[in-house]
Coordinates of C-alpha atoms in Angstrom, one line a residue:
M39 CA -50.8 -3.4 67.2
M40 CA -52.3 -1.3 64.4
E41 CA -52.0 -2.7 60.9
E42 CA -49.8 -0.6 58.7
D43 CA -51.2 0.9 55.5
K44 CA -50.2 -0.8 52.2
P45 CA -48.2 1.3 49.8
E46 CA -51.1 1.8 47.4
E47 CA -53.3 2.9 50.3
I48 CA -50.7 5.4 51.4
E49 CA -50.4 6.7 47.8
E50 CA -54.2 7.1 47.6
K51 CA -54.2 9.1 50.8
I52 CA -51.5 11.4 49.5
I53 CA -53.3 11.9 46.2
N54 CA -56.6 12.7 47.9
E55 CA -54.9 15.2 50.2
E56 CA -53.2 16.8 47.2
Y57 CA -56.5 17.1 45.5
K58 CA -58.1 18.8 48.5
I59 CA -55.3 21.3 48.6
W60 CA -55.6 21.9 44.9
K61 CA -59.4 22.4 45.1
K62 CA -59.1 24.8 48.0
N63 CA -56.7 27.0 45.9
T64 CA -58.7 26.9 42.7
P65 CA -60.3 30.4 43.1
F66 CA -56.8 31.9 43.3
L67 CA -55.2 29.9 40.5
Y68 CA -57.9 29.8 37.8
D69 CA -60.2 32.1 35.9
M70 CA -62.3 29.0 35.1
V71 CA -62.4 25.3 36.1
V72 CA -65.1 22.9 34.9
T73 CA -64.9 19.3 36.0
H74 CA -67.0 16.6 34.4
A75 CA -67.1 12.9 35.4
L76 CA -67.2 10.6 32.3
E77 CA -68.8 7.2 32.4
W78 CA -65.6 5.7 31.1
P79 CA -62.1 7.2 30.9
S80 CA -61.1 8.9 27.6
L81 CA -57.6 8.3 26.2
T82 CA -58.1 11.3 23.8
V83 CA -59.4 14.8 23.7
Q84 CA -59.4 17.6 21.1
W85 CA -61.3 20.8 20.6
L86 CA -63.3 21.1 17.4
P87 CA -62.9 24.5 15.7
S88 CA -66.6 25.4 15.8
K89 CA -67.9 28.1 18.1
E90 CA -71.6 29.1 18.6
V91 CA -72.5 32.4 20.2
P92 CA -76.1 32.2 21.5
H93 CA -78.0 35.5 21.5
N94 CA -78.3 37.2 24.9
K95 CA -76.4 34.5 26.7
N96 CA -73.2 34.8 28.8
F97 CA -71.6 31.7 27.3
T98 CA -70.5 30.3 24.0
I99 CA -71.0 26.7 22.8
Q100 CA -68.0 24.7 21.7
K101 CA -67.3 21.1 21.1
L102 CA -64.8 18.4 22.1
I103 CA -63.9 15.0 20.5
L104 CA -63.6 12.2 23.1
G105 CA -63.5 8.5 23.2
T106 CA -64.2 5.6 25.6
H107 CA -61.9 3.0 27.1
T108 CA -64.4 0.5 28.5
S109 CA -64.0 -2.9 30.1
D110 CA -65.8 -6.3 30.3
A111 CA -66.7 -6.2 26.5
E112 CA -68.8 -3.0 26.9
Q113 CA -69.4 -1.2 23.6
N114 CA -66.9 1.6 22.9
Y115 CA -67.7 5.0 21.3
L116 CA -66.2 7.9 19.5
M117 CA -68.0 10.9 21.1
V118 CA -68.6 14.5 20.6
A119 CA -69.3 16.7 23.7
E120 CA -70.8 20.1 23.8
V121 CA -69.2 22.6 26.2
R122 CA -70.7 25.8 27.4
L123 CA -67.8 28.2 28.0
P124 CA -68.4 31.5 29.9
N125 CA -67.9 34.8 28.2
E126 CA -65.1 37.0 29.5
D127 CA -67.5 39.2 31.4
A128 CA -69.0 36.2 33.4
I129 CA -68.0 36.3 37.1
F130 CA -66.2 33.5 38.8
D131 CA -68.1 32.4 41.9
A132 CA -65.6 30.6 44.1
K133 CA -68.1 29.5 46.7
K134 CA -70.2 27.7 44.1
Y135 CA -67.1 25.8 43.0
E136 CA -66.3 24.8 46.6
N137 CA -69.8 23.6 47.3
E138 CA -70.9 21.8 44.1
H139 CA -70.0 18.2 43.5
S140 CA -67.4 18.0 46.2
K141 CA -67.0 14.3 45.7
S142 CA -65.7 14.8 42.2
N143 CA -62.1 13.9 43.3
G144 CA -61.5 10.9 41.1
N145 CA -63.2 8.3 43.2
N146 CA -64.5 6.1 40.3
S147 CA -66.7 3.9 42.4
D148 CA -69.5 6.4 41.9
N149 CA -68.4 7.9 38.6
N150 CA -68.3 4.6 36.7
N151 CA -72.1 4.3 37.2
N152 CA -72.9 7.7 35.7
N153 CA -74.6 7.5 32.3
S154 CA -76.4 9.7 29.9
S155 CA -79.7 9.4 31.8
N156 CA -78.2 11.2 34.8
S157 CA -78.6 14.9 35.0
S158 CA -75.7 16.6 33.2
N159 CA -75.3 19.1 36.1
S160 CA -74.6 16.3 38.5
N161 CA -71.4 15.6 36.7
N162 CA -70.2 19.2 36.4
T163 CA -68.5 21.6 38.8
G164 CA -67.5 25.1 38.1
G165 CA -67.7 28.7 39.1
F166 CA -70.1 30.2 36.6
G167 CA -73.3 28.2 36.6
A168 CA -73.6 28.4 32.8
E169 CA -70.9 25.8 32.2
R170 CA -72.1 22.4 31.1
I171 CA -70.5 19.5 29.4
E172 CA -72.9 17.1 27.6
T173 CA -72.3 14.3 25.2
I174 CA -74.3 15.0 22.1
K175 CA -73.0 12.3 19.8
K176 CA -71.9 8.7 20.3
I177 CA -70.6 6.6 17.4
N178 CA -69.9 2.8 17.7
H179 CA -66.2 2.1 17.6
D180 CA -64.2 -1.1 17.3
G181 CA -62.5 -1.2 20.8
E182 CA -61.2 1.7 22.8
V183 CA -60.4 5.0 21.0
N184 CA -56.6 5.3 21.5
R185 CA -56.6 8.6 19.7
A186 CA -59.0 10.8 17.7
R187 CA -58.1 13.8 15.6
Y188 CA -60.1 16.0 13.2
M189 CA -59.0 16.9 9.7
P190 CA -58.2 20.7 9.7
Q191 CA -59.7 21.3 6.2
Q192 CA -62.9 19.3 6.9
P193 CA -63.5 19.1 10.7
N194 CA -66.4 16.7 10.3
L195 CA -63.9 14.0 9.3
I196 CA -62.3 12.3 12.3
A197 CA -59.5 9.8 12.2
T198 CA -59.2 7.3 15.1
K199 CA -56.7 4.7 16.3
S200 CA -58.2 1.5 17.7
P201 CA -56.8 -1.7 19.3
N202 CA -56.5 -3.3 15.8
S203 CA -54.1 -2.3 13.1
E204 CA -56.6 -0.2 11.0
V205 CA -57.0 3.6 11.2
L206 CA -60.7 4.5 11.0
I207 CA -62.2 7.6 9.3
F208 CA -65.6 8.8 10.5
D209 CA -67.8 11.5 9.0
L210 CA -69.6 13.1 11.9
D211 CA -72.4 14.4 9.7
K212 CA -73.4 10.9 8.6
H213 CA -74.1 9.5 12.1
P214 CA -77.1 10.1 14.3
S215 CA -76.7 11.4 17.9
K216 CA -76.9 7.8 19.2
P217 CA -76.3 4.4 17.5
P218 CA -79.6 2.7 16.4
Q219 CA -81.0 0.5 19.1
N220 CA -82.6 -3.0 18.9
S221 CA -81.4 -3.6 15.4
S222 CA -78.8 -5.8 13.7
S223 CA -76.4 -2.9 13.4
S224 CA -76.8 -1.6 17.0
N225 CA -73.2 -2.7 17.9
S226 CA -71.6 -2.5 14.5
C227 CA -68.9 0.0 13.7
S228 CA -69.5 1.8 10.3
P229 CA -66.6 4.2 9.5
L230 CA -66.4 6.0 6.2
L231 CA -63.0 4.5 5.5
R232 CA -60.7 1.8 6.9
L233 CA -57.0 2.7 6.3
T234 CA -54.7 -0.3 6.1
G235 CA -50.9 -0.7 6.2
H236 CA -50.1 -1.2 9.9
K237 CA -49.7 -4.6 11.5
K238 CA -50.4 -3.6 15.1
E239 CA -52.3 -0.9 17.1
G240 CA -50.8 2.4 18.1
Y241 CA -51.4 6.0 19.2
G242 CA -49.5 8.3 16.8
L243 CA -51.9 10.2 14.5
S244 CA -51.6 13.5 12.7
W245 CA -53.4 15.3 9.8
S246 CA -51.4 17.5 7.6
P247 CA -52.3 21.2 8.2
T248 CA -51.2 22.1 4.6
N249 CA -52.0 19.0 2.5
S250 CA -55.7 18.3 2.6
G251 CA -56.4 14.7 3.2
F252 CA -52.9 13.6 4.1
L253 CA -52.9 11.5 7.3
L254 CA -49.8 10.2 9.1
S255 CA -49.8 7.3 11.7
G256 CA -47.3 5.6 13.9
S257 CA -47.9 2.2 15.6
D258 CA -46.5 -0.6 17.7
D259 CA -45.2 -2.3 14.5
H260 CA -42.3 0.2 14.4
A261 CA -43.8 1.7 11.2
L262 CA -45.1 5.0 10.0
C263 CA -48.0 4.9 7.4
L264 CA -49.1 7.7 5.2
W265 CA -52.4 8.0 3.4
D266 CA -54.1 10.5 1.1
I267 CA -57.8 9.9 1.7
N268 CA -58.7 12.1 -1.3
S269 CA -57.1 9.4 -3.5
N270 CA -60.0 7.1 -2.7
T271 CA -61.8 8.0 -6.0
E272 CA -63.4 4.6 -6.3
S273 CA -65.4 5.0 -3.1
N274 CA -63.9 1.9 -1.6
S275 CA -64.4 1.1 2.1
T276 CA -60.6 0.5 2.6
L277 CA -57.6 2.4 1.5
P278 CA -54.0 1.1 1.6
A279 CA -51.1 3.4 2.7
F280 CA -49.2 5.0 -0.2
S281 CA -46.1 5.0 1.9
I282 CA -44.8 2.8 4.7
L283 CA -41.6 3.9 6.6
N284 CA -39.6 1.5 8.7
S285 CA -36.6 3.2 10.1
H286 CA -37.6 3.0 13.8
T287 CA -36.4 -0.1 15.7
G288 CA -39.1 0.2 18.4
V289 CA -42.7 1.3 18.8
V290 CA -43.5 4.5 17.1
E291 CA -45.2 6.5 19.9
D292 CA -46.1 9.7 18.1
V293 CA -46.0 11.5 14.8
A294 CA -46.5 15.2 13.8
W295 CA -46.6 17.3 10.6
H296 CA -44.7 20.5 10.2
Y297 CA -47.1 23.5 10.2
H298 CA -45.3 25.4 7.4
S299 CA -44.0 22.8 5.0
N300 CA -46.1 20.4 2.9
H301 CA -43.3 17.8 3.0
I302 CA -41.8 17.6 6.5
F303 CA -43.0 15.6 9.4
G304 CA -41.5 14.0 12.5
S305 CA -41.7 10.9 14.6
V306 CA -40.5 9.6 18.0
G307 CA -40.5 6.1 19.5
D308 CA -39.4 3.6 22.1
D309 CA -36.0 3.5 20.4
R310 CA -35.5 7.0 21.9
R311 CA -35.1 8.4 18.5
L312 CA -36.4 11.6 17.0
M313 CA -36.7 11.3 13.2
I314 CA -37.4 14.1 10.7
W315 CA -38.8 13.0 7.4
D316 CA -39.1 14.8 4.0
L317 CA -41.6 13.5 1.4
R318 CA -39.4 14.9 -1.4
N319 CA -36.5 12.8 -0.1
N320 CA -38.6 9.7 0.2
N321 CA -39.9 10.0 -3.4
K322 CA -36.4 9.9 -4.8
N323 CA -35.3 6.5 -5.9
G324 CA -37.7 4.9 -3.4
N325 CA -35.6 6.2 -0.5
N326 CA -37.1 5.2 2.8
S327 CA -34.8 7.0 5.3
P328 CA -35.3 10.1 7.5
V329 CA -33.3 13.2 6.8
N330 CA -32.5 13.4 10.5
N331 CA -32.2 10.5 13.0
I332 CA -31.0 11.4 16.5
E333 CA -31.1 9.9 20.0
A334 CA -33.4 12.5 21.6
H335 CA -33.8 11.1 25.2
S336 CA -32.4 8.7 27.7
A337 CA -35.6 6.7 27.7
E338 CA -38.6 6.1 25.4
A339 CA -39.6 9.2 23.4
N340 CA -43.4 9.4 23.7
C341 CA -44.5 12.6 22.0
I342 CA -43.6 15.3 19.5
S343 CA -45.0 18.8 18.5
F344 CA -43.9 21.3 15.9
N345 CA -44.3 25.0 16.8
P346 CA -47.1 26.5 14.8
F347 CA -45.4 29.9 14.7
N348 CA -41.7 29.3 14.5
E349 CA -40.8 26.9 11.7
Y350 CA -37.6 25.7 13.4
L351 CA -38.8 24.8 17.0
I352 CA -39.7 21.2 18.0
A353 CA -40.7 19.9 21.4
T354 CA -40.4 16.2 22.4
G355 CA -41.5 14.4 25.7
S356 CA -40.1 11.3 27.1
A357 CA -40.3 8.5 29.7
D358 CA -37.1 10.1 31.1
K359 CA -39.5 12.7 32.7
T360 CA -38.3 15.6 30.6
V361 CA -39.5 17.7 27.7
A362 CA -36.8 18.7 25.2
L363 CA -36.6 21.7 23.0
W364 CA -35.0 21.4 19.5
D365 CA -33.9 23.6 16.6
L366 CA -34.6 21.9 13.3
R367 CA -31.5 23.6 11.8
N368 CA -29.2 21.9 14.3
L369 CA -30.4 18.8 16.0
K370 CA -27.0 17.7 17.4
N371 CA -27.8 19.4 20.7
K372 CA -30.9 20.3 22.6
L373 CA -31.7 23.9 22.9
H374 CA -33.2 23.3 26.4
T375 CA -34.5 20.6 28.7
F376 CA -37.7 21.3 30.7
D377 CA -37.3 19.5 34.0
G378 CA -40.3 19.3 36.3
H379 CA -42.3 16.2 35.8
K380 CA -41.9 13.4 38.3
D381 CA -42.9 10.6 36.0
E382 CA -43.0 9.9 32.2
V383 CA -44.3 12.5 29.8
F384 CA -47.2 11.3 27.6
Q385 CA -48.1 14.4 25.6
V386 CA -46.7 17.7 24.6
Q387 CA -48.4 20.5 22.6
W388 CA -47.5 24.1 21.7
S389 CA -50.0 26.8 22.3
V390 CA -52.0 27.9 19.3
F391 CA -52.0 31.5 20.5
N392 CA -48.5 32.1 21.9
E393 CA -45.3 31.3 20.1
T394 CA -43.2 30.7 23.3
V395 CA -45.8 28.7 25.3
L396 CA -46.2 24.9 25.4
A397 CA -47.7 22.3 27.8
S398 CA -47.0 18.8 28.7
C399 CA -48.7 16.1 30.7
G400 CA -47.9 12.7 32.1
A401 CA -48.1 9.8 34.5
D402 CA -47.4 12.2 37.5
R403 CA -51.0 13.5 37.3
R404 CA -49.8 16.9 36.3
L405 CA -50.2 19.1 33.3
M406 CA -47.4 21.7 33.1
V407 CA -47.4 24.9 31.1
W408 CA -44.0 26.2 30.1
D409 CA -42.9 29.6 28.6
V410 CA -39.7 29.4 26.5
G411 CA -39.4 33.2 26.8
R412 CA -38.8 32.9 30.6
I413 CA -35.8 30.6 30.4
G414 CA -32.9 32.1 32.3
E415 CA -34.9 34.7 34.2
E416 CA -33.6 35.6 37.7
Q417 CA -35.4 33.9 40.6
S418 CA -35.4 34.4 44.3
A419 CA -34.6 31.3 46.4
E420 CA -38.3 31.0 47.3
E421 CA -39.4 31.2 43.7
A422 CA -36.8 28.5 42.7
E423 CA -38.5 26.1 45.2
D424 CA -41.6 26.1 42.9
G425 CA -39.6 25.2 39.8
P426 CA -37.5 26.8 37.1
P427 CA -38.5 30.2 35.8
E428 CA -39.9 28.7 32.5
L429 CA -42.4 26.6 34.5
L430 CA -45.4 29.0 34.2
F431 CA -48.2 26.8 35.8
I432 CA -48.9 23.4 37.1
H433 CA -52.5 22.0 36.8
G434 CA -53.1 19.5 39.6
G435 CA -56.8 18.8 39.2
H436 CA -56.4 15.1 38.2
T437 CA -56.0 12.2 40.5
N438 CA -54.6 9.7 38.0
K439 CA -52.4 9.6 34.9
I440 CA -53.3 12.3 32.3
S441 CA -53.8 10.6 29.0
D442 CA -54.2 13.6 26.7
F443 CA -55.0 17.4 26.6
G444 CA -55.8 20.0 24.0
W445 CA -55.5 23.8 23.6
N446 CA -58.7 25.6 22.7
G447 CA -58.3 27.2 19.2
N448 CA -61.0 29.9 19.9
E449 CA -60.1 31.0 23.5
S450 CA -56.5 31.7 24.5
W451 CA -55.3 29.9 27.6
V452 CA -58.3 27.5 27.7
L453 CA -57.4 23.8 27.8
A454 CA -59.1 20.5 28.1
S455 CA -57.5 17.5 29.8
V456 CA -58.5 13.9 30.4
A457 CA -57.2 11.3 32.8
E458 CA -57.5 7.7 33.8
D459 CA -59.7 8.9 36.8
N460 CA -62.6 9.2 34.4
I461 CA -62.4 13.0 34.7
L462 CA -62.5 15.6 31.9
Q463 CA -61.5 19.1 33.0
V464 CA -61.8 22.3 31.0
W465 CA -59.8 25.1 32.6
Q466 CA -58.1 28.5 32.3
M467 CA -55.4 29.7 34.6
A468 CA -55.7 33.1 36.3
E469 CA -54.8 36.0 34.0
N470 CA -52.3 37.4 36.5
I471 CA -50.1 34.3 36.2
Y472 CA -49.3 34.7 32.5
R473 CA -49.6 38.5 32.3
D474 CA -46.4 40.3 33.5
D475 CA -48.1 43.7 33.1
L476 CA -50.9 42.8 35.6
S477 CA -50.1 43.6 39.2
D478 CA -51.8 42.2 42.3
D479 CA -53.6 45.5 42.7
D480 CA -55.0 45.2 39.2
V481 CA -56.3 41.7 40.1
M482 CA -58.0 42.9 43.2
D483 CA -59.6 45.8 41.3
T484 CA -60.9 43.3 38.7
E485 CA -62.4 41.0 41.4
N486 CA -64.0 43.9 43.3
N487 CA -65.7 45.4 40.2

């Protein structure tokens, strides 16, 4: 009698089969896919704003912030990776994608052994030949990097969340490409600043886009902390929070600043609450309460994002498997619920180029791109089987939970995503998917030219 497969073995077979199908369809679904196997999984990813245009080359050079989540007491790092992105006139070579690095399907038994001494090309797949992802800076970090975000006004300053209660600030310009070896400081973590105020670790982290130096954090201690790093006039190595907010009754999972107001920010947590805060309100008589406090989801609220174009729109994601759309002027009722994920949602972010577009990722190994402008559009029965009209695209290139993703601020529709399968992917969906004015004939003409 044949021994039955265990549930985890069955799930692994399903995941591998889904990955094979996804990979087979990539030439039709994407204008670009670059897959890079990291030595360790990264819990965080964000594009830096810099863009270098080499002379007489068919690619640009851009950079990503990454981190490590190691095991067995291995040293952790805050990292910067250099990414070569093809110019628009570069041609997608589907066969090259199909043939190169065919084993990059999330099997970490091989990928965990990859290190910086390996050829960079051995860890990359893609259809252009010019793409390459290479780690160019590694900075010692205290424990895994839960999240890392650059300061918009000074992109060389990076804030990180670690397994301890402190938030760390690093100046990229003050660190060599690799930590010094064979010295007393070879494993030491030397941030520019250590920010105090929290009692436990966490993930929520957000720089103010309008107030230079204002940093907001949310943690497992149910608190929000706020710092102004420019107030550190004494050049001290530690800086206490100037405000600690304690209205949440559970873990504060995420925080975000409003893009258009100096004073407004939001938070979400395991208490299922969405809270909107106003610094002007908190400064009056020592008031420590949000201006809005609502139950946003039927399970833990994990993420929040303000729309960079529309000052009233907010998106939140939850363990209830949904993304919710809110109007800041009336938070009593959701504007819309985006329903498509099969497991909890970890991250949500609005596009930096399109007012109506946002994306979400989660434990279901999927990154979904949504278009608010398509809500309510008529669908055929066949179209409805693929999801609601506002579901624009599903990225299925990861074989484990997607921890974080980021929109590229220089190239529209380019994203980077990282997952627990040690894989970093940089990708751009096919133009005909998001352009209503582009017919199938136009696509064929483009491919044949």
